[in-house]
Amino acid sequence: MNSTMSIRQTRAWLESLRPKTLPLAVAAVVTGSALASWMGHFKWPVALLALLTAAMLQILSNLANDYGDVAKGSDTEKRIGPMRGMQKGLITAKQMKNALKITVLFSCLSGISLITVACNSPSDFIGFLLLGLVAIVAAITYTVGTRPYGYIGLGDISVLIFFGWLSVLGTYYLQASTFSISTFLPATACGLLSVAVLNINNLRDIENDRQNGKNTLAVRLGGKKARYYHAALLITAMLCLITFTLLYLHSWFSWLFLLAFPLLLKHMVQVLRDPTPEGMRPKLVQMVKAALLTNILFSIGLVFN
């Protein structure tokens, strides 16, 4: 019996950690590192520490979301998505709080190691230290607190900032020690693809969220407009990558990312045609894979350009 309970609790923690979300977190770092390599500034120690820090922040966000949604009662049995550890009653609030404290500690250690290795000036060190603290607070307050921003429709812009602009541009700067306006387009594309993943998640849970006061952007827009919004996200991301390649790259290999476009387009059409929240369950995994593939192919094209 104890062995069975131990296995169940282990599974519950894995469900709350949500390891399948980690590829999107590291995809932005991979893209930023590929941009640094393209400009001749790639640094292995910085890239690896950035990957670790991004993964820790994503895990922190996942645990905080589990805690916050259960505490506010928005994770109910009517929710279409998979049940998490706290929702099942296998992880207590106290245990989750302790896990959050430990994850914050490891996130801080990883982040401080990153900026210590990467930053060449006190101003850069202080600047990225403050950005890291903001990222930790943002990861927690998405669903935790008296007025979590994920419950008022600000999750999408947060994902664009942290999974796009901050992650990609920050990773590039930590290796190159300078900004380049050319990196803004792929950073935006990376962020928009991550926003699309969030939007599918919110479309899947739109009815449950609406009933429990979680006013995501999908809830605010309504199902139909949220699907058009989803199409706009994907089209804009594709246009950003195409524009960047036309302006700055000169090798046919740079267009490797186009191989992912049929998947994105197929996904977009399916989302537009399926009006049901239940239909979004398989679309979520599909969107994660398509976004990851797009970023990887784009990064490979950069490195071998």
Coordinates of C-alpha atoms in Angstrom, one line a residue:
M1 CA 0.0 0.0 0.0
N2 CA 2.8 2.4 0.9
S3 CA 4.6 1.5 -2.3
T4 CA 1.5 2.2 -4.3
M5 CA 0.9 5.6 -2.6
S6 CA 4.6 6.5 -3.2
I7 CA 4.2 5.8 -6.9
R8 CA 1.0 7.8 -7.0
Q9 CA 2.6 10.8 -5.3
T10 CA 5.6 10.6 -7.6
R11 CA 3.3 10.7 -10.6
A12 CA 1.4 13.6 -9.0
W13 CA 4.6 15.6 -8.7
L14 CA 5.5 14.9 -12.3
E15 CA 2.1 16.0 -13.3
S16 CA 2.5 19.3 -11.4
L17 CA 6.0 19.8 -12.8
R18 CA 4.6 19.4 -16.3
P19 CA 7.9 18.3 -18.0
K20 CA 6.2 18.5 -21.5
T21 CA 6.2 22.3 -21.1
L22 CA 10.0 22.6 -20.7
P23 CA 10.8 22.4 -24.5
L24 CA 9.1 25.7 -25.1
A25 CA 11.0 27.3 -22.3
V26 CA 14.4 26.2 -23.6
A27 CA 13.4 26.8 -27.3
A28 CA 13.7 30.6 -26.7
V29 CA 17.2 30.1 -25.2
V30 CA 18.1 27.9 -28.2
T31 CA 16.9 30.6 -30.6
G32 CA 18.8 33.3 -28.7
S33 CA 22.0 31.2 -28.7
A34 CA 21.6 30.5 -32.4
L35 CA 21.4 34.2 -33.0
A36 CA 24.5 34.7 -31.0
S37 CA 26.3 32.0 -33.0
W38 CA 25.1 33.6 -36.2
M39 CA 26.8 36.9 -35.1
G40 CA 29.9 35.1 -33.9
H41 CA 29.3 35.5 -30.2
F42 CA 28.2 32.0 -29.0
K43 CA 29.4 31.0 -25.5
W44 CA 28.7 27.4 -24.3
P45 CA 28.8 28.1 -20.5
V46 CA 26.4 31.0 -20.9
A47 CA 24.0 29.0 -23.2
L48 CA 23.9 26.0 -20.8
L49 CA 23.3 28.2 -17.7
A50 CA 20.6 30.1 -19.6
L51 CA 18.9 26.8 -20.5
L52 CA 19.0 25.7 -16.8
T53 CA 17.6 29.0 -15.6
A54 CA 14.8 29.0 -18.2
A55 CA 13.9 25.4 -17.2
M56 CA 13.8 26.3 -13.5
L57 CA 11.6 29.3 -14.1
Q58 CA 9.2 27.2 -16.1
I59 CA 9.0 24.6 -13.4
L60 CA 8.4 27.4 -10.8
S61 CA 5.6 28.8 -13.0
N62 CA 4.0 25.3 -13.4
L63 CA 4.1 24.6 -9.6
A64 CA 2.7 28.1 -8.8
N65 CA -0.1 27.6 -11.4
D66 CA -1.1 24.3 -9.8
Y67 CA -1.1 25.9 -6.4
G68 CA -2.9 29.1 -7.4
D69 CA -5.6 27.4 -9.6
V70 CA -6.5 24.9 -6.8
A71 CA -6.5 27.6 -4.1
K72 CA -8.9 29.7 -6.2
G73 CA -11.1 26.8 -7.1
S74 CA -10.7 27.1 -10.9
D75 CA -9.3 23.6 -11.2
T76 CA -12.5 21.6 -10.9
E77 CA -13.6 18.1 -12.0
K78 CA -15.3 19.8 -15.0
R79 CA -12.0 21.0 -16.3
I80 CA -11.1 19.3 -19.6
G81 CA -7.3 19.3 -19.1
P82 CA -5.4 16.7 -17.1
M83 CA -5.8 16.7 -13.3
R84 CA -2.7 17.8 -11.3
G85 CA -1.3 16.6 -8.0
M86 CA -3.1 19.1 -5.7
Q87 CA -6.4 18.7 -7.5
K88 CA -6.2 15.0 -6.9
G89 CA -5.5 15.6 -3.2
L90 CA -2.1 13.8 -3.4
I91 CA -0.1 17.0 -2.8
T92 CA -1.0 19.2 0.1
A93 CA -0.9 23.0 0.1
K94 CA 2.0 23.0 2.6
Q95 CA 4.0 20.5 0.4
M96 CA 3.5 22.7 -2.6
K97 CA 4.5 25.8 -0.8
N98 CA 7.7 24.1 0.3
A99 CA 8.3 23.0 -3.3
L100 CA 7.8 26.6 -4.5
K101 CA 10.4 27.8 -1.9
I102 CA 12.9 25.2 -3.1
T103 CA 12.3 26.0 -6.7
V104 CA 12.7 29.7 -6.1
L105 CA 16.1 29.0 -4.4
F106 CA 17.4 26.9 -7.3
S107 CA 16.1 29.5 -9.8
C108 CA 18.1 32.2 -7.9
L109 CA 21.2 30.1 -7.7
S110 CA 21.0 29.3 -11.4
G111 CA 20.2 32.9 -12.4
I112 CA 23.0 34.4 -10.3
S113 CA 25.5 31.8 -11.7
L114 CA 24.4 32.8 -15.2
I115 CA 24.8 36.5 -14.8
T116 CA 28.1 36.1 -12.9
V117 CA 29.6 34.2 -15.8
A118 CA 28.0 36.3 -18.5
C119 CA 28.0 39.9 -17.4
N120 CA 31.1 42.1 -18.0
S121 CA 30.0 45.2 -16.1
P122 CA 28.3 46.0 -12.8
S123 CA 25.4 47.7 -14.6
D124 CA 24.7 44.6 -16.7
F125 CA 24.9 42.4 -13.5
I126 CA 22.4 44.6 -11.6
G127 CA 20.1 45.0 -14.6
F128 CA 19.9 41.2 -15.2
L129 CA 19.6 40.5 -11.5
L130 CA 16.5 42.8 -11.4
L131 CA 15.1 41.1 -14.6
G132 CA 15.6 37.8 -12.9
L133 CA 13.7 38.8 -9.8
V134 CA 10.9 40.2 -12.0
A135 CA 10.7 36.9 -13.9
I136 CA 10.4 35.0 -10.6
V137 CA 7.7 37.2 -9.3
A138 CA 5.9 37.0 -12.7
A139 CA 6.1 33.2 -12.6
I140 CA 4.4 33.0 -9.2
T141 CA 1.8 35.8 -9.5
Y142 CA 0.3 34.4 -12.8
T143 CA -2.2 32.5 -10.6
V144 CA -1.1 33.3 -7.0
G145 CA -2.0 36.3 -5.0
T146 CA -5.0 38.6 -4.4
R147 CA -5.1 39.7 -8.1
P148 CA -3.2 37.3 -10.3
Y149 CA -2.7 38.7 -13.7
G150 CA -3.5 35.4 -15.4
Y151 CA -7.1 35.8 -14.1
I152 CA -7.5 39.2 -15.8
G153 CA -6.4 38.4 -19.3
L154 CA -2.8 39.5 -19.1
G155 CA -1.2 36.0 -19.5
D156 CA -0.7 36.4 -23.3
I157 CA 1.4 39.6 -23.1
S158 CA 3.4 38.1 -20.2
V159 CA 4.2 35.1 -22.3
L160 CA 5.2 37.2 -25.3
I161 CA 7.5 39.2 -23.0
F162 CA 9.1 36.4 -21.0
F163 CA 9.1 33.6 -23.6
G164 CA 9.9 35.9 -26.5
W165 CA 11.6 39.2 -26.0
L166 CA 13.2 38.7 -22.6
S167 CA 14.4 35.1 -23.2
V168 CA 15.6 35.4 -26.8
L169 CA 17.0 38.9 -26.6
G170 CA 18.4 38.3 -23.1
T171 CA 20.1 35.1 -24.1
Y172 CA 21.6 36.9 -27.1
Y173 CA 22.8 39.9 -25.0
L174 CA 24.4 37.7 -22.3
Q175 CA 26.6 36.2 -25.0
A176 CA 27.2 39.1 -27.3
S177 CA 27.2 41.9 -24.7
T178 CA 25.2 44.1 -27.1
F179 CA 21.8 44.4 -28.6
S180 CA 21.0 44.0 -32.3
I181 CA 17.7 45.3 -33.8
S182 CA 17.8 42.3 -36.2
T183 CA 17.1 39.9 -33.3
F184 CA 13.8 41.5 -32.5
L185 CA 11.9 39.7 -35.3
P186 CA 12.8 36.1 -34.3
A187 CA 12.3 37.0 -30.7
T188 CA 8.8 38.2 -31.5
A189 CA 8.1 35.0 -33.5
C190 CA 9.3 32.8 -30.7
G191 CA 7.1 34.7 -28.2
L192 CA 4.0 34.6 -30.5
L193 CA 4.3 30.8 -30.9
S194 CA 4.4 30.4 -27.1
V195 CA 1.4 32.7 -26.8
A196 CA -0.4 30.4 -29.3
V197 CA 0.3 27.4 -27.0
L198 CA -1.2 29.3 -24.1
N199 CA -4.2 30.3 -26.2
I200 CA -5.0 26.7 -27.1
N201 CA -4.7 25.8 -23.4
N202 CA -7.2 28.6 -22.6
L203 CA -9.5 27.6 -25.4
R204 CA -9.6 24.1 -24.1
D205 CA -10.5 25.3 -20.6
I206 CA -12.7 28.3 -21.7
E207 CA -16.0 27.1 -20.2
N208 CA -14.5 26.0 -16.9
D209 CA -12.5 29.2 -16.6
R210 CA -15.5 31.4 -17.4
Q211 CA -17.6 29.7 -14.7
N212 CA -14.9 30.1 -12.1
G213 CA -13.9 33.7 -12.8
K214 CA -10.7 33.1 -14.6
N215 CA -11.0 35.7 -17.3
T216 CA -8.3 34.7 -19.7
L217 CA -8.0 36.5 -23.0
A218 CA -9.9 33.6 -24.6
V219 CA -12.7 34.1 -22.1
R220 CA -12.8 37.8 -22.8
L221 CA -12.7 37.4 -26.6
G222 CA -15.1 34.4 -26.7
G223 CA -14.5 31.1 -28.5
K224 CA -14.9 32.4 -32.1
K225 CA -12.8 35.5 -31.8
A226 CA -10.1 33.6 -29.8
R227 CA -9.7 31.2 -32.8
Y228 CA -9.3 34.1 -35.2
Y229 CA -6.8 35.5 -32.7
H230 CA -5.0 32.2 -32.7
A231 CA -4.7 32.3 -36.5
A232 CA -3.3 35.9 -36.3
L233 CA -0.7 34.7 -33.8
L234 CA 0.6 32.0 -36.1
I235 CA 0.5 34.1 -39.3
T236 CA 2.4 37.0 -37.6
A237 CA 5.0 34.6 -36.2
M238 CA 5.6 33.1 -39.7
L239 CA 5.8 36.6 -41.3
C240 CA 8.4 37.7 -38.6
L241 CA 10.6 34.7 -39.5
I242 CA 10.2 35.2 -43.3
T243 CA 10.9 39.0 -43.0
F244 CA 14.1 38.3 -40.9
T245 CA 15.3 35.8 -43.4
L246 CA 14.7 38.1 -46.4
L247 CA 16.5 41.0 -44.7
Y248 CA 19.5 39.3 -43.0
L249 CA 20.2 35.8 -44.3
H250 CA 21.5 34.7 -47.7
S251 CA 21.7 31.0 -47.7
W252 CA 19.0 28.6 -49.0
F253 CA 19.6 26.6 -45.8
S254 CA 18.3 29.6 -43.9
W255 CA 14.8 28.7 -45.1
L256 CA 14.8 25.3 -43.3
F257 CA 12.1 26.6 -40.9
L258 CA 9.6 26.6 -43.8
L259 CA 9.4 22.8 -43.4
A260 CA 7.4 23.4 -40.2
F261 CA 4.9 25.8 -41.9
P262 CA 2.6 23.0 -43.2
L263 CA 2.2 21.8 -39.6
L264 CA 1.4 25.3 -38.4
L265 CA -1.1 25.9 -41.2
K266 CA -2.8 22.5 -40.8
H267 CA -3.1 23.2 -37.1
M268 CA -4.5 26.7 -37.7
V269 CA -7.2 25.4 -40.1
Q270 CA -8.2 22.6 -37.6
V271 CA -8.5 25.1 -34.8
L272 CA -10.7 27.5 -36.9
R273 CA -13.0 24.6 -37.9
D274 CA -13.4 23.0 -34.5
P275 CA -15.6 25.1 -32.2
T276 CA -15.5 22.7 -29.2
P277 CA -13.3 23.1 -26.1
E278 CA -12.9 19.2 -26.1
G279 CA -11.4 19.4 -29.6
M280 CA -8.5 21.6 -28.3
R281 CA -7.1 18.8 -26.1
P282 CA -5.1 17.1 -28.9
K283 CA -4.4 20.5 -30.5
L284 CA -2.4 21.6 -27.5
V285 CA 0.2 18.9 -27.9
Q286 CA 0.1 19.6 -31.7
M287 CA 0.8 23.3 -31.1
V288 CA 3.7 22.6 -28.7
K289 CA 5.4 20.3 -31.2
A290 CA 4.9 22.7 -34.1
A291 CA 6.3 25.6 -32.2
L292 CA 9.3 23.6 -31.0
L293 CA 10.0 22.3 -34.5
T294 CA 9.8 25.8 -36.0
N295 CA 12.3 27.2 -33.5
I296 CA 14.7 24.3 -33.9
L297 CA 14.7 24.4 -37.7
F298 CA 15.1 28.2 -37.6
S299 CA 18.0 27.9 -35.2
I300 CA 19.7 25.2 -37.3
G301 CA 19.4 27.4 -40.3
L302 CA 21.0 30.3 -38.4
V303 CA 23.9 28.2 -37.2
F304 CA 24.7 26.8 -40.6
N305 CA 24.0 30.0 -42.5

